[in-house]
Every structure is written in structure tokens, then in C-alpha cells.
XYZ file of C-alpha atoms in Angstrom:
423
model
C 19.110 34.643 -19.346
C 20.681 35.077 -22.623
C 20.024 38.125 -24.540
C 17.795 36.818 -27.304
C 15.023 36.252 -24.707
C 15.088 39.839 -24.079
C 14.988 40.543 -27.552
C 11.976 38.146 -28.412
C 10.142 40.243 -25.146
C 10.894 43.230 -27.031
C 8.702 42.309 -30.066
C 6.067 40.826 -27.212
C 5.712 44.222 -26.004
C 4.970 45.471 -29.367
C 2.180 42.672 -29.818
C 0.924 42.734 -26.724
C 0.235 46.793 -26.857
C -1.424 46.754 -30.390
C -3.622 43.608 -28.784
C -4.537 45.982 -25.990
C -4.598 49.601 -26.650
C -6.914 48.730 -29.428
C -10.070 49.306 -26.330
C -9.105 52.841 -26.548
C -9.022 53.528 -30.319
C -12.367 52.385 -31.543
C -14.505 55.324 -30.654
C -11.911 57.119 -32.937
C -12.138 54.760 -35.550
C -15.516 54.721 -35.843
C -15.526 58.554 -36.395
C -13.209 58.201 -39.075
C -14.211 55.165 -40.970
C -17.813 56.085 -41.034
C -18.691 53.178 -39.085
C -20.783 52.378 -35.723
C -18.884 51.543 -32.378
C -20.310 48.495 -32.145
C -19.137 47.301 -35.841
C -15.302 48.760 -34.802
C -16.028 46.229 -32.044
C -15.259 43.046 -34.488
C -11.725 43.954 -34.741
C -11.662 43.084 -31.293
C -13.140 39.385 -32.075
C -11.485 39.132 -35.247
C -8.126 39.369 -33.322
C -9.033 37.450 -30.565
C -10.310 34.297 -32.816
C -7.593 35.067 -35.531
C -5.255 34.037 -31.846
C -7.023 30.894 -31.155
C -7.059 29.577 -34.589
C -3.826 30.993 -35.306
C -1.474 29.199 -33.025
C -1.769 25.916 -34.005
C -1.902 26.608 -37.877
C 1.080 28.777 -38.032
C 3.059 26.855 -35.988
C 2.220 23.837 -37.694
C 3.594 25.469 -41.251
C 6.404 27.084 -39.419
C 7.665 23.714 -37.953
C 9.898 22.740 -40.757
C 12.232 26.084 -40.718
C 14.273 27.440 -38.192
C 13.315 29.310 -35.233
C 15.054 32.463 -36.488
C 13.374 32.288 -39.569
C 9.710 31.912 -38.108
C 10.321 33.917 -35.861
C 11.338 36.990 -38.607
C 8.439 36.003 -40.808
C 5.910 36.756 -38.132
C 7.025 39.662 -36.929
C 7.648 41.331 -40.165
C 3.945 40.042 -40.748
C 2.758 42.048 -38.068
C 4.765 44.885 -38.846
C 3.221 44.710 -42.303
C -0.470 44.468 -41.080
C 0.033 47.407 -38.535
C 1.503 49.511 -41.684
C -1.451 49.076 -44.322
C -4.044 49.565 -40.841
C -2.438 52.841 -40.787
C -3.073 54.263 -44.415
C -5.887 52.484 -45.381
C -9.313 53.947 -45.660
C -11.424 50.792 -45.557
C -12.921 49.752 -42.525
C -12.736 45.849 -44.662
C -9.108 46.426 -44.993
C -9.262 47.105 -41.444
C -10.450 44.572 -39.993
C -8.442 42.093 -42.454
C -5.268 43.342 -41.244
C -6.293 42.820 -37.813
C -6.815 38.765 -38.625
C -3.393 38.838 -39.893
C -1.598 40.769 -37.651
C -4.070 37.962 -34.665
C -2.194 35.214 -36.873
C 1.567 36.022 -37.365
C 1.101 37.445 -32.993
C 0.017 33.704 -32.454
C 2.475 32.257 -34.690
C 5.340 34.333 -33.121
C 4.144 33.612 -29.465
C 4.099 30.186 -30.110
C 7.297 29.922 -31.819
C 8.767 31.995 -29.370
C 7.390 30.147 -26.429
C 9.431 26.670 -27.701
C 12.257 29.202 -28.647
C 12.846 30.223 -25.626
C 12.593 27.277 -23.500
C 15.107 25.604 -25.789
C 17.742 28.485 -25.068
C 18.106 27.374 -21.596
C 18.842 24.219 -19.453
C 15.432 22.603 -18.612
C 15.240 23.305 -15.287
C 14.799 27.249 -15.767
C 12.164 26.961 -18.594
C 9.836 29.116 -16.143
C 12.155 31.628 -15.359
C 12.735 31.672 -19.622
C 9.283 32.240 -20.086
C 9.089 34.840 -17.658
C 11.050 37.215 -18.940
C 9.500 36.459 -22.743
C 5.963 37.223 -20.954
C 7.498 40.304 -18.952
C 6.729 41.594 -22.427
C 3.306 41.327 -22.324
C 2.721 43.016 -19.237
C 4.942 46.120 -19.682
C 2.493 46.296 -22.340
C -0.504 46.510 -19.995
C 1.895 49.231 -17.777
C 3.402 51.584 -20.595
C 2.148 50.004 -23.944
C -1.236 50.358 -23.614
C -1.832 53.942 -21.702
C 1.004 55.080 -24.134
C -0.698 54.317 -27.306
C -4.007 55.628 -25.768
C -2.463 59.323 -25.351
C -0.735 58.561 -28.357
C -4.096 58.208 -30.403
C -5.656 60.843 -28.436
C -2.876 63.135 -29.293
C -2.369 62.591 -33.120
C -5.383 59.955 -33.691
C -5.737 55.841 -34.165
C -3.240 55.589 -37.332
C -0.250 57.060 -35.003
C -1.163 54.241 -32.378
C -0.582 51.973 -35.584
C 2.621 53.818 -36.998
C 4.220 53.166 -33.576
C 3.393 49.533 -33.027
C 5.189 48.824 -36.415
C 7.982 50.904 -35.480
C 8.444 48.911 -32.158
C 8.480 45.956 -34.632
C 11.710 46.966 -36.347
C 13.924 46.567 -33.111
C 12.431 43.226 -32.322
C 13.035 41.980 -36.337
C 16.385 43.269 -36.082
C 16.762 41.142 -32.421
C 15.503 37.937 -33.929
C 17.713 38.215 -36.729
C 20.783 38.839 -34.812
C 20.195 37.238 -31.483
C 18.086 34.270 -32.529
C 20.325 31.161 -33.846
C 19.836 30.356 -37.387
C 19.053 26.275 -36.796
C 17.300 24.779 -34.236
C 18.614 24.767 -30.609
C 20.311 21.272 -30.416
C 20.909 20.305 -26.659
C 23.106 16.952 -25.677
C 22.715 14.447 -23.550
C 23.364 16.822 -20.592
C 21.612 19.187 -21.681
C 24.245 21.396 -22.763
C 24.259 23.438 -25.827
C 27.128 24.304 -28.991
C 28.785 27.304 -30.413
C 25.792 29.180 -31.332
C 24.893 29.764 -28.093
C 23.876 25.807 -27.688
C 25.583 23.803 -25.216
C 27.896 20.909 -26.242
C 29.470 17.349 -24.305
C 32.917 16.923 -23.355
C 35.297 18.957 -25.971
C 35.469 15.874 -28.508
C 34.859 17.076 -32.354
C 31.196 17.099 -33.558
C 30.537 15.883 -37.458
C 30.944 20.212 -38.798
C 33.551 20.994 -36.971
C 32.707 23.402 -34.737
C 33.652 24.968 -31.841
C 32.093 25.515 -28.444
C 32.344 28.790 -26.291
C 35.232 27.270 -24.763
C 37.526 26.569 -27.477
C 36.286 23.138 -27.399
C 34.674 20.777 -29.800
C 31.412 19.102 -29.236
C 30.463 15.390 -29.394
C 28.110 14.479 -32.545
C 27.056 11.436 -30.935
C 25.362 13.396 -27.711
C 23.373 16.430 -29.976
C 20.212 15.182 -31.077
C 19.675 15.819 -35.156
C 16.791 18.161 -36.119
C 15.777 14.897 -38.307
C 14.800 13.012 -34.805
C 11.888 15.455 -33.821
C 8.427 13.863 -33.842
C 6.284 13.747 -36.592
C 3.522 16.436 -36.610
C 0.936 13.528 -36.069
C 2.802 12.498 -33.248
C 3.026 15.947 -31.735
C -0.773 16.583 -31.877
C -1.260 12.731 -30.263
C 0.486 14.525 -27.318
C -3.189 16.196 -26.891
C -4.440 12.717 -25.825
C -2.017 13.114 -22.497
C -4.349 13.890 -19.658
C -2.025 15.368 -17.594
C -1.382 18.147 -20.221
C -5.094 18.867 -21.265
C -5.597 19.304 -17.414
C -2.993 21.766 -17.247
C -4.368 23.499 -20.690
C -7.429 23.454 -19.441
C -6.749 25.341 -15.902
C -4.555 27.743 -17.544
C -7.637 28.415 -20.375
C -10.093 28.956 -16.676
C -7.648 31.591 -14.841
C -6.798 33.374 -18.112
C -10.877 33.920 -18.845
C -10.886 35.064 -14.939
C -8.352 37.277 -15.503
C -9.501 38.919 -18.397
C -13.525 38.952 -18.042
C -12.374 40.930 -14.806
C -9.942 43.004 -16.518
C -12.375 44.156 -19.461
C -14.801 45.675 -16.863
C -12.650 47.320 -14.356
C -13.244 50.786 -15.914
C -16.859 50.999 -15.442
C -16.217 50.027 -11.949
C -13.628 52.614 -11.150
C -15.870 55.441 -12.077
C -19.120 53.711 -11.165
C -18.955 52.179 -7.918
C -15.739 53.189 -6.291
C -16.828 57.667 -7.824
C -13.168 58.568 -9.221
C -13.016 60.516 -11.837
C -12.342 59.205 -15.249
C -8.183 60.205 -15.459
C -8.395 57.601 -12.870
C -8.855 54.421 -14.954
C -5.598 54.368 -16.524
C -4.323 54.824 -12.961
C -5.808 51.288 -11.992
C -4.985 49.478 -15.265
C -1.202 50.777 -14.807
C -1.883 49.263 -10.825
C -3.434 45.810 -12.639
C -0.062 45.698 -15.182
C 2.588 46.528 -12.515
C 0.753 43.550 -10.363
C 1.278 41.204 -13.187
C 4.915 41.967 -14.151
C 5.393 41.470 -10.469
C 3.238 38.134 -10.663
C 4.974 36.932 -14.282
C 8.342 37.504 -12.268
C 7.832 35.313 -9.332
C 5.872 32.611 -11.440
C 9.258 32.736 -12.839
C 11.528 31.994 -10.168
C 9.417 29.566 -8.310
C 7.276 27.474 -11.477
C 10.171 25.529 -12.431
C 11.108 24.163 -8.893
C 7.655 24.961 -6.313
C 4.337 24.783 -8.588
C 2.410 23.223 -6.327
C 3.220 26.110 -3.741
C 2.254 28.658 -6.124
C -0.817 27.069 -7.114
C -1.536 26.090 -3.110
C -1.025 29.645 -1.604
C -1.829 31.459 -4.705
C -4.510 30.027 -5.760
C -7.341 30.684 -2.912
C -5.724 33.652 -2.446
C -6.558 34.770 -5.581
C -10.338 33.247 -5.495
C -10.740 35.553 -2.445
C -9.907 38.333 -4.473
C -12.379 38.364 -6.652
C -15.298 38.616 -4.585
C -13.254 41.097 -2.627
C -13.012 43.627 -5.177
C -17.010 43.136 -5.955
C -17.493 43.836 -1.994
C -15.193 46.367 -1.506
C -16.010 48.438 -4.440
C -17.001 51.336 -3.409
C -13.968 51.950 -1.164
C -11.118 53.522 -3.415
C -8.366 53.096 -1.766
C -9.642 48.960 -0.756
C -10.416 48.843 -4.690
C -6.982 50.175 -5.847
C -5.112 47.870 -3.190
C -6.895 44.784 -4.998
C -6.357 45.417 -8.755
C -2.500 45.287 -7.513
C -2.736 42.074 -5.758
C -4.941 40.581 -8.052
C -2.897 41.472 -11.324
C 0.196 40.024 -9.202
C -2.285 36.839 -8.352
C -3.430 36.175 -11.878
C -0.403 35.943 -13.721
C 1.538 34.405 -11.193
C -0.780 31.558 -11.572
C -1.294 32.019 -15.324
C 2.468 32.568 -16.019
C 2.988 28.871 -13.615
C 0.664 27.093 -16.020
C 1.930 28.256 -18.878
C 5.481 26.754 -17.879
C 3.759 23.537 -16.767
C 2.420 22.874 -20.200
C 5.643 23.376 -21.535
C 6.692 20.666 -19.456
C 4.061 18.236 -20.033
C 4.066 18.757 -23.593
C 7.628 17.314 -24.082
C 7.162 15.147 -26.676
C 6.069 18.076 -28.871
C 8.754 20.192 -29.220
C 7.633 22.401 -32.246
C 3.999 22.766 -30.837
C 3.961 22.712 -27.146
C 3.867 27.113 -27.167
C 1.256 26.348 -30.114
C -1.259 24.779 -27.460
C -0.531 27.184 -24.989
C -0.875 30.375 -26.847
C -4.567 28.700 -28.395
C -5.567 28.072 -24.302
C -4.355 31.092 -22.859
C -6.336 32.917 -25.763
C -9.772 30.538 -25.386
C -9.876 31.617 -21.861
C -9.585 35.698 -23.204
C -12.090 34.996 -25.733
C -14.298 33.277 -23.840
C -13.746 35.426 -20.433
C -14.980 38.610 -21.451
C -18.142 37.215 -22.869
C -19.348 35.247 -19.743
C -18.349 38.412 -17.598
C -20.349 40.338 -20.292
C -23.686 38.369 -19.826
C -23.307 38.618 -15.853
C -24.010 42.514 -16.856
C -27.423 42.013 -16.992
C -28.165 40.281 -13.843
C -28.897 41.562 -10.087
C -24.868 42.282 -9.922
C -24.751 44.678 -12.494
C -21.637 46.161 -13.191
C -19.881 43.833 -9.980
C -20.949 40.637 -11.742
C -17.632 39.967 -14.270
C -15.556 39.553 -10.872
C -18.282 37.079 -9.524
C -18.028 35.656 -12.311
C -14.097 35.401 -12.466
C -14.469 33.926 -8.865
C -16.603 30.977 -10.565
C -14.083 30.891 -12.548
C -11.004 30.491 -10.481
C -12.843 28.216 -8.295
C -13.215 25.896 -11.429
C -9.598 25.975 -12.328
C -8.617 25.362 -8.741
C -8.864 21.637 -8.803
C -7.847 21.118 -11.945
C -4.560 22.549 -11.400
C -3.598 20.804 -8.737
C -4.401 17.647 -9.787
C -2.182 17.932 -12.831
C 0.832 20.299 -11.638
C 3.593 18.829 -9.156
C 3.772 20.012 -6.070
C 7.721 20.583 -6.872
C 10.279 19.590 -9.355
C 10.600 20.147 -13.224
C 8.936 16.609 -14.181
C 6.025 16.660 -16.205
């Protein structure tokens, strides 16, 4: 995989850490700024809404800029939002910085998804996206517990400064590693001298040579002027296959985040474990998510149907199993690891397939995937929370997750081919 992918993943790690660590910082923010804990919950809601709205909006605004300019602008805006948030004494200003950070995160991820896919041959999209999204999974394993520890030792502002500092190497990586001009592929999918493939060694229009010292063919490369108009990219949303893949991805993500959000009360309640076991459970889920997204990268290009046909039923059975065996700590922790693996294996596969299905929308495909996943991440916890007042009590979110997965599987299996890289 090209080095720029790993540099993009570093920035995704910083942004994922910010998104997930906030839940552990809310009590400290409440005390420091003199607002209720309930009011500080608006910081999480504002970020989630900003992610949903921001993905298509920011991607559309950035489509006339090079991938490097767009990515650099978004990561610097994210950094600035955290720097301002770290020094403000006003809750209203902090709330505004979370909206700005969410818009920057959404825009970065939308552009990064399409940039990552364009940096590799078409048949390796899934693996490229797995590298990129590993930044999010590593954030759940390392970044979130680290942010919570830093906030506990030095206050929530220190955690915000740490996220801002993590953005600096990410910004440098974008500046040094991502091509200044949009990636252009020839008829054979090969790239030119800036890390992009070329064709047969014939000279191009501006005299650039490829990585082997040969000149490429101007007739084979696609001009950036040939890309579809924005209206045509939005029209791609009329594709039934694309809509089905996005819907199934949103449902799987809703199940994942609905269950993950309410995992801690089950660890300390039904399982009877002490408070220090909560981060252990979260790390296990994060470790599983890393394994799952990595496996999806290997399989989603060539055997996506296999991932769904095998992993889907196992994921469906796993959530009720969590509810039924929640009073057995060892079994519960093992299931948390397995469910993290399966959730992100299916989620990662559906992200990759959405980019295949949105092939006619080269600058907006990543925005569609980002928006769908964040709709799931927003709706899932709300649906899970609604089950807490039922007879299922704290185990309700896991039954809700099973229902969401059951709804997603037929849709996903209908939309995703059994094998191959076709949309």
C-alpha cells in the first residue's frame, strides 16, 4: 500500500480519538464550564449531526480543489477547532467548535475515502480503505483510553490539546505524501510520476516521465475536466444498488454504535465487574474492530458475498448472545471481542462496496458512504436508549442491535455480488 494511505490513517486516528473520547470527558467539562451533564451531551449530538450534514456539503465544496488542498484544509480546520475549544471558557463557543470539527472531520473522511481508492488499482480499493479506516479502529483501542487517561490526569483541555497536536503530523503527511493534482488513471488503471500510473512509455502532453523513466501517453490519461458534473454525481443516488448498500451500511453501523454506547453499564452491572474493567472491554471491542476491518480489506474486493454470508449470521446471533450471557464475565468479554471483529468486517465491506456502486460519482462517493455511516452512528444509540425503559432494561440495546442486523442482512445480500470487483 502507498505511504500516503498510512499518513491519511494517522489523521483519521486523531479525528476518531476526538469523536469517541468525548463521552469520558463530559463530567469534567460540566464542572469546569458550569453547565449540567445533560447539557454537555449536546456536544456529542452536535458532532454527530455535523458529520451527517457535513459529508456531502464539504465534499461538494471541495470537489474543485485537488485532493491534497482539500485534505490539508480540513485537517487544519479540525486542529484549529480543538485549539479554540481547549482555551475557551464559554460552553457556546465549545459547542460551535464541535460543529466545526465535525464538518472538518466529515469533509476529510469523504475526500480521503475517494483519494485512498484512487491511489491504488481498482481491484485493491477494499484493502486501501481498510488501511485508511484502521485509524478509526486504532483510536478505539489506543486513542480513546489514552484521551480518557489524559483528561483524568490533567483535565479535559489537555485531551483537546493532544488531539490538536496529533493533527500536525497528519497535516505534514498530507502535504508531503498526497499528490498535488487529482489522481488520473490511464485506460489500463496505471498511474504516472506523482505516484500515479502511466501507460506504454510514450510521452505525455507536459513531458512528465513515469517512475521507470518513461513518458506516458496523453491520450490514455483521463483529464480532470472529464469528471462528471455535480448534478450527475448526485443523480448516481438514484442507483438502487447504491441505495441498498448505503442503507445496509447505515443499519449495521446503527447496531454497532447502539450496542457499543451502552456496553459500560452491562460490564459493571450484569457482569458484576469493577469499574476498571470498562476500558478493558472497550479495548477488546476496539481490537476486534481492527482485526475485522483488516480482514474486510483482504476479502471485500474479491469475495464480498462470503464476508456477508458467513459474518452476517454470526453477527446476528452474537448480539442476543451478549444479552443472554451478560452475567458471565469471561463469556461476555469474549463476545465483545468477536462482535467488534464481525461488526467492522461487515461495515468495512459495505463501505468498500458503496464506492464500487458509486463509481459514477468520483468526488462524492466518499461523502455518500460517510453520511450513511454517520446516520447509523446517530440513530443507533437513540434506538438503543429507547429500549432501556423496556423489560429488557440495560440489555435492551443488544436486542435492538440484533433487530437492526436482521434488517440489514437481506438488503446487503441483495445488493452485494458474491465475488469480483464489479459494482
